[in-house]
GROMACS .gro file of C-alpha atoms in nm:
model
  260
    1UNK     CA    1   0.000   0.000   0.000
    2UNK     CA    2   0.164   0.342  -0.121
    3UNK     CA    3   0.210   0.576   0.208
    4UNK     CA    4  -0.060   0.658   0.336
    5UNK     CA    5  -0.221   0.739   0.676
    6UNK     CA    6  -0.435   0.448   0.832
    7UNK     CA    7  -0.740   0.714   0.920
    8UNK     CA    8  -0.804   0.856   0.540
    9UNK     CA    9  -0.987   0.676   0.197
   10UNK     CA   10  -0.696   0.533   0.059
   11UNK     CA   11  -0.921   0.361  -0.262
   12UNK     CA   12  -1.065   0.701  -0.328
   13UNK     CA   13  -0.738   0.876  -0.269
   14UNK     CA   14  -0.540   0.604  -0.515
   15UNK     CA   15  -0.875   0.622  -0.803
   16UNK     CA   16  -0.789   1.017  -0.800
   17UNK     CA   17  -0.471   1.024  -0.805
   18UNK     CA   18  -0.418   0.752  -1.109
   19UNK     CA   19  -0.581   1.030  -1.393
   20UNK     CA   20  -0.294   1.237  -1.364
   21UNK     CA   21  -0.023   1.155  -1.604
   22UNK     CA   22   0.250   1.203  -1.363
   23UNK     CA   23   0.221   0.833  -1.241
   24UNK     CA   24   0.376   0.934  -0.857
   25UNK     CA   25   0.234   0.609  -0.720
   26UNK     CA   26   0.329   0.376  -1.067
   27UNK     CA   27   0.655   0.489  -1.026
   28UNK     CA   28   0.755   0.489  -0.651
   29UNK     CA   29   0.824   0.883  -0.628
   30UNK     CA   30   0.489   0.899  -0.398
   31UNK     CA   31   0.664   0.655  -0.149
   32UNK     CA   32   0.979   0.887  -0.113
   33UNK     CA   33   1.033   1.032   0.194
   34UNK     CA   34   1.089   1.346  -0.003
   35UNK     CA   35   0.740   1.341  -0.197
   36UNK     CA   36   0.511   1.627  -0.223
   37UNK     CA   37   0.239   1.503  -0.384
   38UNK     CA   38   0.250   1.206  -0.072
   39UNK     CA   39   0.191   1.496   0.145
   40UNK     CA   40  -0.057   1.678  -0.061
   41UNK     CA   41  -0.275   1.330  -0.086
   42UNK     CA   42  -0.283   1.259   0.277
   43UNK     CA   43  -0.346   1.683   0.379
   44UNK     CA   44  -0.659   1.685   0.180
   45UNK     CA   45  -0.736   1.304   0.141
   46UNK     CA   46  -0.907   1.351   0.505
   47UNK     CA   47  -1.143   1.561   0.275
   48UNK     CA   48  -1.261   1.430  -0.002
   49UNK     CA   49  -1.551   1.201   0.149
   50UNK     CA   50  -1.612   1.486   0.379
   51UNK     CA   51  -1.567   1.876   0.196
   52UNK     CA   52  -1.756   2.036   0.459
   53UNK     CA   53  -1.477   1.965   0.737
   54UNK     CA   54  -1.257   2.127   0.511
   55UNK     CA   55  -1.177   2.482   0.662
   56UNK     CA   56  -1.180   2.785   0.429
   57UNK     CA   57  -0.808   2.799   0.345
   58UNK     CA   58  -0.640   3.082   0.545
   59UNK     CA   59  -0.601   3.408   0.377
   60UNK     CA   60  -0.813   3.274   0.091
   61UNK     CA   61  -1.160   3.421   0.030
   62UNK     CA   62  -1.398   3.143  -0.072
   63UNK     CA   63  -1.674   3.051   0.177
   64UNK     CA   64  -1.786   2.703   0.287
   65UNK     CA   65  -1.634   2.419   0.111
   66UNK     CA   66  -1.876   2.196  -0.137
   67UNK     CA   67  -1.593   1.964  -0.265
   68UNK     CA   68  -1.255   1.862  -0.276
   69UNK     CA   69  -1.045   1.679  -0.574
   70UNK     CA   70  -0.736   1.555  -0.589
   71UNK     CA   71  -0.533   1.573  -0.945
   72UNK     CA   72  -0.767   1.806  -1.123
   73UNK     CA   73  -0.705   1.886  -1.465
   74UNK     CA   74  -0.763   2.216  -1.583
   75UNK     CA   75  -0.788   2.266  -1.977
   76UNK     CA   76  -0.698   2.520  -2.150
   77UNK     CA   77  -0.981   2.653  -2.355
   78UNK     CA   78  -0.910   2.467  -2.662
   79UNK     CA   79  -0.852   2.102  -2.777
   80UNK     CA   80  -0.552   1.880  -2.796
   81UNK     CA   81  -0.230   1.931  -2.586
   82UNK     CA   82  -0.105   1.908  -2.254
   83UNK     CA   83  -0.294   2.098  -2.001
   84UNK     CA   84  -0.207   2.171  -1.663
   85UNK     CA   85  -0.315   1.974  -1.357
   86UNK     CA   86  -0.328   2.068  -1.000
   87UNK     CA   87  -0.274   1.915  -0.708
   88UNK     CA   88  -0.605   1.982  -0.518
   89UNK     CA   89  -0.890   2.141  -0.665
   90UNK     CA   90  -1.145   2.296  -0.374
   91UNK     CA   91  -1.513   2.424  -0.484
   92UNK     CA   92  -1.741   2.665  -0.298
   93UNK     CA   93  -2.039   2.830  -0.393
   94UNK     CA   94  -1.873   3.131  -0.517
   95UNK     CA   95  -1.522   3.028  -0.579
   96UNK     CA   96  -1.303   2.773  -0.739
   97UNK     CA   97  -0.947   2.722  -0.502
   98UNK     CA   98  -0.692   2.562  -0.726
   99UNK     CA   99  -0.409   2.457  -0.517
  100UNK     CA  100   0.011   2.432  -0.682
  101UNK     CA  101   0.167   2.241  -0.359
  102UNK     CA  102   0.594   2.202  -0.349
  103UNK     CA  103   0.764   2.050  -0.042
  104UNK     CA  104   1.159   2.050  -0.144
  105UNK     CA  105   1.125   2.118  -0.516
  106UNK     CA  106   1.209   2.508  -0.473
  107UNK     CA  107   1.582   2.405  -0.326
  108UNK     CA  108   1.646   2.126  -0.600
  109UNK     CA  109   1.809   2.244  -0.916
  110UNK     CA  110   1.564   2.463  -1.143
  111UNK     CA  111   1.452   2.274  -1.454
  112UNK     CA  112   1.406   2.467  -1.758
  113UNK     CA  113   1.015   2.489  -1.920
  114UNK     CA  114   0.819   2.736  -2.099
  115UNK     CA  115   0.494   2.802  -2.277
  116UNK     CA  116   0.455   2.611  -2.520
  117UNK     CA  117   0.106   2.473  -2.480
  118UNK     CA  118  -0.054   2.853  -2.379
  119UNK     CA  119   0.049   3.003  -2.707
  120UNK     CA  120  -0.041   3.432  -2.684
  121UNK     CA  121  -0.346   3.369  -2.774
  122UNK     CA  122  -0.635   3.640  -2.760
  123UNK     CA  123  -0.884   3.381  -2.499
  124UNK     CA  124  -0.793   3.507  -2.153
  125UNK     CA  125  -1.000   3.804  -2.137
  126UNK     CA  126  -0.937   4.135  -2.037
  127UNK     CA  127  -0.865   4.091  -1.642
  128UNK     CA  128  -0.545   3.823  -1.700
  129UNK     CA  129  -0.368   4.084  -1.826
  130UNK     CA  130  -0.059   4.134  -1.593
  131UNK     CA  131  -0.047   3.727  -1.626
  132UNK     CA  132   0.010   3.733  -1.962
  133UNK     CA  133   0.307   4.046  -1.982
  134UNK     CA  134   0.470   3.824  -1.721
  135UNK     CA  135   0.475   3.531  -1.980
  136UNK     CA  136   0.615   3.739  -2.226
  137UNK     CA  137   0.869   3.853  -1.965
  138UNK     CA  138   0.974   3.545  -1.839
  139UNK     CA  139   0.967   3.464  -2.227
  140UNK     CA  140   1.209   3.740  -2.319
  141UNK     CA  141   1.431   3.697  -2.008
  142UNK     CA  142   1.320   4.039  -1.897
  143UNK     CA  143   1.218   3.855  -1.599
  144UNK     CA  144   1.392   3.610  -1.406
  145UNK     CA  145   1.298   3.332  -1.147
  146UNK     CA  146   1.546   3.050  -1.001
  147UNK     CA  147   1.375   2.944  -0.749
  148UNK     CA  148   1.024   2.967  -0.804
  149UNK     CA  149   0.841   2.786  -1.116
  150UNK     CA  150   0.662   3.095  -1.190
  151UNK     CA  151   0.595   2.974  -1.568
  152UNK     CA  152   0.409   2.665  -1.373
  153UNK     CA  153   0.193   2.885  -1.178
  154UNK     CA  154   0.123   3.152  -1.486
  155UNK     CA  155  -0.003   2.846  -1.672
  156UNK     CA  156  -0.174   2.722  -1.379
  157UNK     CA  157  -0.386   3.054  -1.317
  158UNK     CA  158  -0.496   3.037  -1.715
  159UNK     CA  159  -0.607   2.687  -1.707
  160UNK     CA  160  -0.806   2.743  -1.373
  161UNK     CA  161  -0.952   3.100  -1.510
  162UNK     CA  162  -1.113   2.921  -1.808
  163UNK     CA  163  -1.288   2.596  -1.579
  164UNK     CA  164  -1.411   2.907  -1.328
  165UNK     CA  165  -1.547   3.105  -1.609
  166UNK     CA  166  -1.713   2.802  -1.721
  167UNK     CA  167  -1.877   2.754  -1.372
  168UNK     CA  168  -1.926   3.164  -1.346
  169UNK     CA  169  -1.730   3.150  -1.059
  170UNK     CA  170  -1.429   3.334  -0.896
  171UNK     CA  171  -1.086   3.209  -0.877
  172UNK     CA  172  -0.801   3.175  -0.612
  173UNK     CA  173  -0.455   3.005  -0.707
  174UNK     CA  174  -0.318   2.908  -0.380
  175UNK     CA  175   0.084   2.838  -0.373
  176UNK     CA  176   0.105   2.548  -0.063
  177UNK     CA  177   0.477   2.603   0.013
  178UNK     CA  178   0.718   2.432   0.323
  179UNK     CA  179   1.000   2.508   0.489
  180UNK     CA  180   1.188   2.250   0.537
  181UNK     CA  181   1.494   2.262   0.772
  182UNK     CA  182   1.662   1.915   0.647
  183UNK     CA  183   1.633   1.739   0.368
  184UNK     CA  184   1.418   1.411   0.441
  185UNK     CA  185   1.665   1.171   0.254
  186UNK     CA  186   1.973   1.253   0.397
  187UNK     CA  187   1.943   1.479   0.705
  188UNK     CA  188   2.112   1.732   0.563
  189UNK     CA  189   2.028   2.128   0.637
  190UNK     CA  190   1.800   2.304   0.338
  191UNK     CA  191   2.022   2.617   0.249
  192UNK     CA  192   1.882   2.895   0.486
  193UNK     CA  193   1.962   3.126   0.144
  194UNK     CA  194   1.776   2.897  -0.073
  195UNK     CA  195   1.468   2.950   0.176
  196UNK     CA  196   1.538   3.317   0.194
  197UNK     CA  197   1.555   3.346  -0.234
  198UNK     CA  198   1.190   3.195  -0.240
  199UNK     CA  199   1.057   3.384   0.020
  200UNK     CA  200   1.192   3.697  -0.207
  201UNK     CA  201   1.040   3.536  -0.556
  202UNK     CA  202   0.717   3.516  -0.383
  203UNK     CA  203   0.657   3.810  -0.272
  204UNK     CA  204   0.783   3.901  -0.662
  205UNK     CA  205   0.517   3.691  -0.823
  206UNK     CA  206   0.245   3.817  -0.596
  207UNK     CA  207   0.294   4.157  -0.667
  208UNK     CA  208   0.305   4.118  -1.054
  209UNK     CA  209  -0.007   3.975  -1.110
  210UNK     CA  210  -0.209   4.102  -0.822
  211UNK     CA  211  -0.524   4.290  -0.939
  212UNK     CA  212  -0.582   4.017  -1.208
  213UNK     CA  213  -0.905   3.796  -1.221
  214UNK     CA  214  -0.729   3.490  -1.063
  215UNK     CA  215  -0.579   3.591  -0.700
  216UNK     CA  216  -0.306   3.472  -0.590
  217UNK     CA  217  -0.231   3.375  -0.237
  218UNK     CA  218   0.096   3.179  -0.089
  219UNK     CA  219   0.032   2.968   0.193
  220UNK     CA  220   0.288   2.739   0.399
  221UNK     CA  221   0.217   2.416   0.503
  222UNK     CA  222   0.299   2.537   0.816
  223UNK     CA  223   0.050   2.797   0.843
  224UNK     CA  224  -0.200   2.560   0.698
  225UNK     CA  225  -0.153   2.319   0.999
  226UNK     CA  226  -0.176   2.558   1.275
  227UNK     CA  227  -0.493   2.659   1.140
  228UNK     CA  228  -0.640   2.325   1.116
  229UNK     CA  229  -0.519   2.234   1.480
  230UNK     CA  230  -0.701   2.472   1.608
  231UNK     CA  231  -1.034   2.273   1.472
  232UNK     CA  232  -1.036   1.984   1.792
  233UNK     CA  233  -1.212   1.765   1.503
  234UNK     CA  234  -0.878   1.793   1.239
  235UNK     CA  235  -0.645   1.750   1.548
  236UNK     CA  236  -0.582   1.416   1.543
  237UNK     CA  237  -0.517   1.451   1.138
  238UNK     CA  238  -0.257   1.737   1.208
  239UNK     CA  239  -0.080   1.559   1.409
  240UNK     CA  240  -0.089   1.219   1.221
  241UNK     CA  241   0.082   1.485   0.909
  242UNK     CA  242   0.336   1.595   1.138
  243UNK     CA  243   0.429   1.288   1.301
  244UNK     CA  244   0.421   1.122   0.904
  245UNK     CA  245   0.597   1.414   0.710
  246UNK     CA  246   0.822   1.597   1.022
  247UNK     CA  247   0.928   1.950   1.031
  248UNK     CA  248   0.730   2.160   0.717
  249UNK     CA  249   0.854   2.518   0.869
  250UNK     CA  250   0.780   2.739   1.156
  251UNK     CA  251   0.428   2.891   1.165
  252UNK     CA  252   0.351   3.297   1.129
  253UNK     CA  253   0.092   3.302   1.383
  254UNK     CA  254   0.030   3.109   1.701
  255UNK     CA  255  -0.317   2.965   1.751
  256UNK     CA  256  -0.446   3.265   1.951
  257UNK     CA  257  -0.349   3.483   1.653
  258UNK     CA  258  -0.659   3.374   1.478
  259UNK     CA  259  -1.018   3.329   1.582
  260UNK     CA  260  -1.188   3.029   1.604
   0.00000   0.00000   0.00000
């Protein structure tokens, strides 16, 4: 059985998870002690038979949860192609969360990608603007990113912008980040400047395409956990994650930072 927590749907978790064409489980990456997407499955797994218990993510506006999916695919608005998919998809009334989750992939070695499959191609509207001059930027070099896969996350608020138009709904792009202080493999420190460098490109990103249709909002793992501990129901499952996955980062907030 790939690794995952006693306590969540592991049948439903697995049937999701095998439509992406990333194979994680196929191929053994999900069992690493480095995965992300392990991490990502067993965070939101406790959800998927239950959306409701799924607190509105923090800093995110979007209301009372309706469902939860795991591997979503998000077209593009046109046939044919490869088409981005995220790693949780989280539906409200109003909104439509897509969620990009990395673990240690910001401190590995950058691999190079572009755009490819988004083309400039006059279907995004007229609110995706800032978006789309940061594709050309990044395109150009005019713009430059070594630690964060910015291209990833500019294709990722497209694709997600074109299922929530189709649903006449809003859209959030949430960036679920850690902070490791060791790698998981070997026990050896993360590079405090590698940590420091994302922090930086994030703050970057967010200000370039702030004010477009898709929001953007990054959100640690850390700060994700503290939140849900502070639901007595989702205890048990933080601390299952944290006993599973070990140190994710340090908090912003304590638990009497927030409201109930």
């Amino acid at each position: 059985m790939p690794n995952l927590l006693p306590h969540l749907p592991a049948d439903l978790i697995l049937a999701q998870l095998a439509r992406s064409p990333g194979n994680e489980v196929k191929s053994g990456k999900f069992d690493s002690p480095e995965s992300s997407a392990a991490l990502v499955a067993n965070g939101f797994g406790r959800f998927l038979e239950h959306p409701a218990d799924l607190p509105p993510l923090p800093g995110v506006p979007m209301g009372a949860v309706q469902e939860v999916e795991l591997a979503a695919e998000m077209r593009f608005p046109w046939a044919g192609g490869r088409h981005p998919w995220l790693d949780v998809a989280i539906g409200t009334a109003t909104t439509l969360v897509g969620v990009e989750a990395t673990r240690y992939e910001p401190f590995r070695p950058s691999r190079a990608s572009g755009f490819a499959e988004v083309h400039d191609r006059p279907v995004w509207g007229d609110q995706m603007g800032r978006h789309i001059r940061l594709m050309h930027d990044l395109v150009a070099g005019r713009v430059v990113f070594q630690a964060l896969d910015a291209v990833q996350l500019v294709k990722d608020a497209l694709a997600l912008r074109t299922r929530a138009e189709k649903r006449a709904l809003g859209a959030v792009l949430v960036y679920l980040y850690a902070e490791p202080t060791v790698w998981a493999k070997s026990g050896k420190p993360v590079d405090r400047a590698g940590i420091a460098l994302h922090r930086r490109e994030l703050a970057q990103f967010a200000g370039l395409v702030r004010g477009d249709q898709v929001a953007f909002v990054a959100l640690s793992w850390a700060d994700l956990l503290a939140d849900w501990a502070r639901k007595p129901g989702l205890l048990p499952h933080v601390e299952a994650l944290r006993a599973a996955f070990g140190d994710l980062g340090q908090p912003s907030f304590t638990p009497s930072d927030r409201r109930t």
